[in-house]
Amino acid sequence: MSPYNILTIAGTDPSGGAGIHADLKTFSALGGYGASVITALVAQNTCGVQGIFPVSAEFVGQQLNSVLSDLEIASVKIGMLHHQGIIERVAAGLKYSTIPWRVLDTVMLAKSGDPLLEPEAIRCLREVLIPNVSIITPNIPEAAALLGCRPAENEQQMREQGEKLLTLGCEAVLMKGGHLQTSESPDWLITTTAEQRFSQPRIATHNTHGTGCTLSAALAALRPHFPDWVQTTHQAKQWLQGAIAHADELNVGQGHGPVHHFYQQWPVSLP
C-alpha cells in the first residue's frame, strides 16, 4: 500500500530543527509522504530567531490550491501562520476540502521566546481557524493567550482550560504541560467524551528545539493509522520520547539542538 500523503502548512527553519523541516522529517520517519505550504521564511537557528519574511496570503493560498487540486491528502498539520491574512486564507482553503484530520499547532513563540504570531492575529486564530480543525495542541502559555486568562499552574487548571478551548469548535484539545515545574511532562487530551492523561519522565537534555512542531506533525502522520485521537496521541508521544532521548547523538548548533527524528532509521549501513 502506498504511504499516506500528509501536508504541512508552516514556516521554515534553515537550521532544520523546527517548522516545515521538522514536519517533513517526522512524516518521513513515520512512513508518510510529505507535502508542504510555506507561510513564512524564518531566519532562525538553535540560538533564536533573527528575522521573519512573511509570504503573502495570496501566495499561501496559491500553494494550497496547487497541493489540494492534485494530491489526495490524508491529514494536515498547521503550524506557524504569522498574521491574520494567512490564517483567513488557510481557513478558507480548508473549509471545503475533504481532508478528514486537521492538526493545528497553535504556534505563537519560538523555543527562544521570539514571537511567531502577531498579537492581533490571536482572535482570528480562535474564531476563524479553530472551528475548522480536528485537534489543537497548545502549550500552557498558548492556551492562556487563546482564552485571555492566566497560564495554568497545575494539571487541574490545564484540564479546565482544555475544556474551555474545546467549546471553540474543534473536536479535541491536547494540552501540553511541559511548562509545569514537575518531574514529569504531563499532557491532557480533552474530547467531548473523555479526558486522557499522558505523561513521560523528563529527559535531561537541552536539545528540545522543535518538539512542539514534531509532536503535532506526528499526530498528523499517525492519525490515518489509528481509530481515534487517544491511540494516535499515545503512539506519537512514545515516538517523540525516543526522539528526545536520542537528541544528544546529534551535533547541531550551539543552542537548543533538535530532537533526533531518525533515531529508528540511523545509522544506515552503506555498501
GROMACS .gro file of C-alpha atoms in nm, residues 2-267:
model
  266
    2SER     CA    1   0.125   0.348  -0.085
    3PRO     CA    2   0.215   0.577   0.206
    4TYR     CA    3  -0.039   0.839   0.305
    5ASN     CA    4   0.016   1.192   0.176
    6ILE     CA    5   0.049   1.430   0.473
    7LEU     CA    6   0.051   1.809   0.431
    8THR     CA    7   0.224   2.066   0.649
    9ILE     CA    8   0.138   2.436   0.641
   10ALA     CA    9   0.406   2.625   0.835
   11GLY     CA   10   0.716   2.843   0.834
   12THR     CA   11   1.074   2.747   0.762
   13ASP     CA   12   1.374   2.678   0.985
   14PRO     CA   13   1.703   2.692   0.792
   15SER     CA   14   1.879   2.510   1.077
   16GLY     CA   15   1.645   2.216   1.013
   17GLY     CA   16   1.504   2.154   1.360
   18ALA     CA   17   1.156   2.307   1.359
   19GLY     CA   18   0.876   2.420   1.128
   20ILE     CA   19   0.843   2.274   0.779
   21HIS     CA   20   1.175   2.096   0.812
   22ALA     CA   21   1.083   1.914   1.132
   23ASP     CA   22   0.741   1.827   0.993
   24LEU     CA   23   0.874   1.669   0.674
   25LYS     CA   24   1.133   1.471   0.871
   26THR     CA   25   0.859   1.349   1.105
   27PHE     CA   26   0.633   1.242   0.818
   28SER     CA   27   0.922   1.051   0.657
   29ALA     CA   28   1.028   0.887   0.983
   30LEU     CA   29   0.671   0.766   1.041
   31GLY     CA   30   0.615   0.636   0.690
   32GLY     CA   31   0.424   0.927   0.532
   33TYR     CA   32   0.484   1.122   0.213
   34GLY     CA   33   0.521   1.490   0.300
   35ALA     CA   34   0.390   1.789   0.106
   36SER     CA   35   0.423   2.149   0.222
   37VAL     CA   36   0.283   2.501   0.202
   38ILE     CA   37   0.524   2.767   0.329
   39THR     CA   38   0.375   3.060   0.523
   40ALA     CA   39   0.692   3.247   0.621
   41LEU     CA   40   1.066   3.242   0.562
   42VAL     CA   41   1.220   3.246   0.908
   43ALA     CA   42   1.585   3.324   0.972
   44GLN     CA   43   1.646   3.115   1.281
   45ASN     CA   44   1.885   2.866   1.430
   46THR     CA   45   1.929   2.679   1.756
   47CYS     CA   46   2.001   3.009   1.936
   48GLY     CA   47   1.692   3.207   1.832
   49VAL     CA   48   1.502   3.388   1.559
   50GLN     CA   49   1.691   3.654   1.366
   51GLY     CA   50   1.419   3.761   1.123
   52ILE     CA   51   1.086   3.677   0.959
   53PHE     CA   52   0.991   3.737   0.596
   54PRO     CA   53   0.619   3.656   0.563
   55VAL     CA   54   0.480   3.505   0.246
   56SER     CA   55   0.175   3.690   0.112
   57ALA     CA   56  -0.164   3.544   0.196
   58GLU     CA   57  -0.240   3.528  -0.175
   59PHE     CA   58   0.065   3.312  -0.246
   60VAL     CA   59  -0.007   3.088   0.053
   61GLY     CA   60  -0.350   3.032  -0.098
   62GLN     CA   61  -0.194   2.960  -0.437
   63GLN     CA   62   0.038   2.698  -0.285
   64LEU     CA   63  -0.253   2.540  -0.101
   65ASN     CA   64  -0.461   2.525  -0.418
   66SER     CA   65  -0.169   2.364  -0.602
   67VAL     CA   66  -0.146   2.085  -0.347
   68LEU     CA   67  -0.516   2.023  -0.291
   69SER     CA   68  -0.603   2.025  -0.661
   70ASP     CA   69  -0.353   1.748  -0.732
   71LEU     CA   70  -0.275   1.539  -0.423
   72GLU     CA   71  -0.507   1.329  -0.211
   73ILE     CA   72  -0.419   1.449   0.138
   74ALA     CA   73  -0.495   1.217   0.430
   75SER     CA   74  -0.422   1.469   0.704
   76VAL     CA   75  -0.275   1.815   0.754
   77LYS     CA   76  -0.060   1.972   1.022
   78ILE     CA   77  -0.088   2.352   1.052
   79GLY     CA   78   0.190   2.539   1.228
   80MET     CA   79   0.321   2.896   1.208
   81LEU     CA   80   0.074   3.125   1.029
   82HIS     CA   81   0.223   3.458   1.143
   83HIS     CA   82  -0.058   3.701   1.059
   84GLN     CA   83  -0.434   3.732   1.014
   85GLY     CA   84  -0.439   3.731   0.634
   86ILE     CA   85  -0.268   3.392   0.619
   87ILE     CA   86  -0.498   3.248   0.885
   88GLU     CA   87  -0.804   3.358   0.688
   89ARG     CA   88  -0.667   3.219   0.361
   90VAL     CA   89  -0.577   2.883   0.513
   91ALA     CA   90  -0.918   2.856   0.682
   92ALA     CA   91  -1.090   2.935   0.353
   93GLY     CA   92  -0.881   2.680   0.167
   94LEU     CA   93  -0.956   2.404   0.417
   95LYS     CA   94  -1.322   2.481   0.473
   96TYR     CA   95  -1.445   2.293   0.168
   97SER     CA   96  -1.164   2.039   0.143
   98THR     CA   97  -1.217   1.671   0.215
   99ILE     CA   98  -0.913   1.631   0.443
  100PRO     CA   99  -1.053   1.425   0.731
  101TRP     CA  100  -0.793   1.503   1.001
  102ARG     CA  101  -0.657   1.851   1.071
  103VAL     CA  102  -0.399   1.919   1.341
  104LEU     CA  103  -0.342   2.280   1.449
  105ASP     CA  104  -0.027   2.356   1.645
  106THR     CA  105  -0.113   2.698   1.789
  107VAL     CA  106   0.238   2.837   1.733
  108MET     CA  107   0.294   3.175   1.897
  109LEU     CA  108   0.650   3.168   2.032
  110ALA     CA  109   0.974   3.001   1.929
  111LYS     CA  110   1.170   2.793   2.182
  112SER     CA  111   1.387   3.102   2.232
  113GLY     CA  112   1.081   3.312   2.325
  114ASP     CA  113   1.076   3.506   1.997
  115PRO     CA  114   0.722   3.584   1.873
  116LEU     CA  115   0.599   3.391   1.568
  117LEU     CA  116   0.238   3.513   1.560
  118GLU     CA  117   0.128   3.876   1.552
  119PRO     CA  118  -0.077   3.952   1.868
  120GLU     CA  119  -0.377   4.084   1.674
  121ALA     CA  120  -0.399   3.752   1.488
  122ILE     CA  121  -0.487   3.552   1.800
  123ARG     CA  122  -0.857   3.643   1.780
  124CYS     CA  123  -0.866   3.531   1.415
  125LEU     CA  124  -0.698   3.203   1.502
  126ARG     CA  125  -0.956   3.145   1.775
  127GLU     CA  126  -1.266   3.242   1.579
  128VAL     CA  127  -1.186   3.153   1.218
  129LEU     CA  128  -0.947   2.858   1.210
  130ILE     CA  129  -1.001   2.654   1.528
  131PRO     CA  130  -1.366   2.570   1.438
  132ASN     CA  131  -1.233   2.415   1.114
  133VAL     CA  132  -0.975   2.177   1.262
  134SER     CA  133  -0.989   1.840   1.436
  135ILE     CA  134  -0.742   1.893   1.720
  136ILE     CA  135  -0.532   2.177   1.862
  137THR     CA  136  -0.209   2.129   2.059
  138PRO     CA  137  -0.148   2.439   2.275
  139ASN     CA  138   0.115   2.458   2.544
  140ILE     CA  139   0.031   2.640   2.868
  141PRO     CA  140   0.118   2.997   2.753
  142GLU     CA  141  -0.062   2.946   2.420
  143ALA     CA  142  -0.376   2.818   2.589
  144ALA     CA  143  -0.378   3.123   2.817
  145ALA     CA  144  -0.336   3.357   2.519
  146LEU     CA  145  -0.625   3.193   2.333
  147LEU     CA  146  -0.852   3.220   2.637
  148GLY     CA  147  -0.731   3.560   2.758
  149CYS     CA  148  -0.656   3.428   3.106
  150ARG     CA  149  -0.365   3.348   3.337
  151PRO     CA  150  -0.149   3.046   3.248
  152ALA     CA  151  -0.240   2.720   3.418
  153GLU     CA  152  -0.030   2.640   3.726
  154ASN     CA  153  -0.131   2.277   3.771
  155GLU     CA  154  -0.294   1.988   3.589
  156GLN     CA  155  -0.645   2.065   3.712
  157GLN     CA  156  -0.624   2.413   3.562
  158MET     CA  157  -0.485   2.261   3.241
  159ARG     CA  158  -0.790   2.037   3.217
  160GLU     CA  159  -1.028   2.324   3.284
  161GLN     CA  160  -0.866   2.538   3.016
  162GLY     CA  161  -0.871   2.245   2.773
  163GLU     CA  162  -1.246   2.209   2.829
  164LYS     CA  163  -1.294   2.579   2.756
  165LEU     CA  164  -1.086   2.558   2.438
  166LEU     CA  165  -1.299   2.264   2.323
  167THR     CA  166  -1.601   2.496   2.312
  168LEU     CA  167  -1.431   2.697   2.035
  169GLY     CA  168  -1.537   2.428   1.788
  170CYS     CA  169  -1.257   2.174   1.746
  171GLU     CA  170  -1.305   1.803   1.816
  172ALA     CA  171  -1.017   1.761   2.061
  173VAL     CA  172  -0.759   1.958   2.259
  174LEU     CA  173  -0.417   1.826   2.358
  175MET     CA  174  -0.299   2.045   2.644
  176LYS     CA  175   0.080   2.022   2.671
  177GLY     CA  176   0.219   2.053   3.023
  178GLY     CA  177   0.589   2.089   2.955
  179HIS     CA  178   0.595   2.433   3.120
  180LEU     CA  179   0.491   2.290   3.458
  181GLN     CA  180   0.778   2.264   3.705
  182THR     CA  181   0.732   1.892   3.769
  183SER     CA  182   0.945   1.579   3.733
  184GLU     CA  183   0.713   1.457   3.459
  185SER     CA  184   0.582   1.628   3.147
  186PRO     CA  185   0.205   1.571   3.162
  187ASP     CA  186  -0.029   1.625   2.867
  188TRP     CA  187  -0.408   1.608   2.876
  189LEU     CA  188  -0.620   1.505   2.578
  190ILE     CA  189  -0.966   1.658   2.613
  191THR     CA  190  -1.255   1.547   2.389
  192THR     CA  191  -1.631   1.573   2.417
  193THR     CA  192  -1.649   1.218   2.554
  194ALA     CA  193  -1.331   1.164   2.756
  195GLU     CA  194  -1.020   1.308   2.919
  196GLN     CA  195  -0.694   1.114   2.898
  197ARG     CA  196  -0.365   1.187   3.075
  198PHE     CA  197  -0.033   1.117   2.904
  199SER     CA  198   0.291   1.154   3.092
  200GLN     CA  199   0.657   1.086   3.030
  201PRO     CA  200   0.958   1.140   3.258
  202ARG     CA  201   1.162   1.445   3.169
  203ILE     CA  202   1.484   1.371   2.984
  204ALA     CA  203   1.796   1.562   3.086
  205THR     CA  204   1.883   1.733   2.757
  206HIS     CA  205   1.881   2.089   2.628
  207ASN     CA  206   1.823   1.962   2.273
  208THR     CA  207   1.448   2.013   2.251
  209HIS     CA  208   1.425   2.253   1.956
  210GLY     CA  209   1.115   2.176   1.750
  211THR     CA  210   0.941   1.941   1.994
  212GLY     CA  211   0.604   2.112   1.952
  213CYS     CA  212   0.625   2.105   1.573
  214THR     CA  213   0.738   1.744   1.582
  215LEU     CA  214   0.458   1.625   1.812
  216SER     CA  215   0.182   1.786   1.606
  217ALA     CA  216   0.338   1.652   1.285
  218ALA     CA  217   0.349   1.305   1.440
  219LEU     CA  218  -0.022   1.330   1.523
  220ALA     CA  219  -0.097   1.417   1.161
  221ALA     CA  220   0.123   1.137   1.026
  222LEU     CA  221  -0.016   0.870   1.258
  223ARG     CA  222  -0.387   0.958   1.270
  224PRO     CA  223  -0.472   0.775   0.942
  225HIS     CA  224  -0.339   0.454   1.100
  226PHE     CA  225  -0.539   0.460   1.425
  227PRO     CA  226  -0.911   0.473   1.509
  228ASP     CA  227  -0.909   0.770   1.748
  229TRP     CA  228  -0.702   1.052   1.896
  230VAL     CA  229  -0.629   0.857   2.216
  231GLN     CA  230  -0.436   0.582   2.039
  232THR     CA  231  -0.281   0.829   1.797
  233THR     CA  232  -0.157   1.050   2.081
  234HIS     CA  233  -0.015   0.752   2.268
  235GLN     CA  234   0.188   0.642   1.966
  236ALA     CA  235   0.302   0.996   1.885
  237LYS     CA  236   0.415   1.058   2.242
  238GLN     CA  237   0.605   0.729   2.257
  239TRP     CA  238   0.786   0.806   1.932
  240LEU     CA  239   0.868   1.163   2.037
  241GLN     CA  240   1.006   1.042   2.370
  242GLY     CA  241   1.254   0.831   2.176
  243ALA     CA  242   1.345   1.124   1.951
  244ILE     CA  243   1.421   1.338   2.258
  245ALA     CA  244   1.611   1.057   2.430
  246HIS     CA  245   1.841   1.026   2.128
  247ALA     CA  246   1.876   1.400   2.064
  248ASP     CA  247   2.224   1.419   2.215
  249GLU     CA  248   2.351   1.181   1.948
  250LEU     CA  249   2.328   1.473   1.702
  251ASN     CA  250   2.568   1.767   1.688
  252VAL     CA  251   2.358   2.055   1.556
  253GLY     CA  252   2.419   2.415   1.661
  254GLN     CA  253   2.534   2.591   1.976
  255GLY     CA  254   2.194   2.646   2.143
  256HIS     CA  255   1.890   2.422   2.180
  257GLY     CA  256   1.956   2.150   1.926
  258PRO     CA  257   1.683   1.947   1.753
  259VAL     CA  258   1.537   1.614   1.852
  260HIS     CA  259   1.653   1.308   1.656
  261HIS     CA  260   1.373   1.241   1.407
  262PHE     CA  261   1.551   0.944   1.252
  263TYR     CA  262   1.666   0.765   1.565
  264GLN     CA  263   1.490   0.449   1.446
  265GLN     CA  264   1.644   0.462   1.096
  266TRP     CA  265   2.005   0.575   1.158
  267PRO     CA  266   2.280   0.475   1.118
   0.00000   0.00000   0.00000
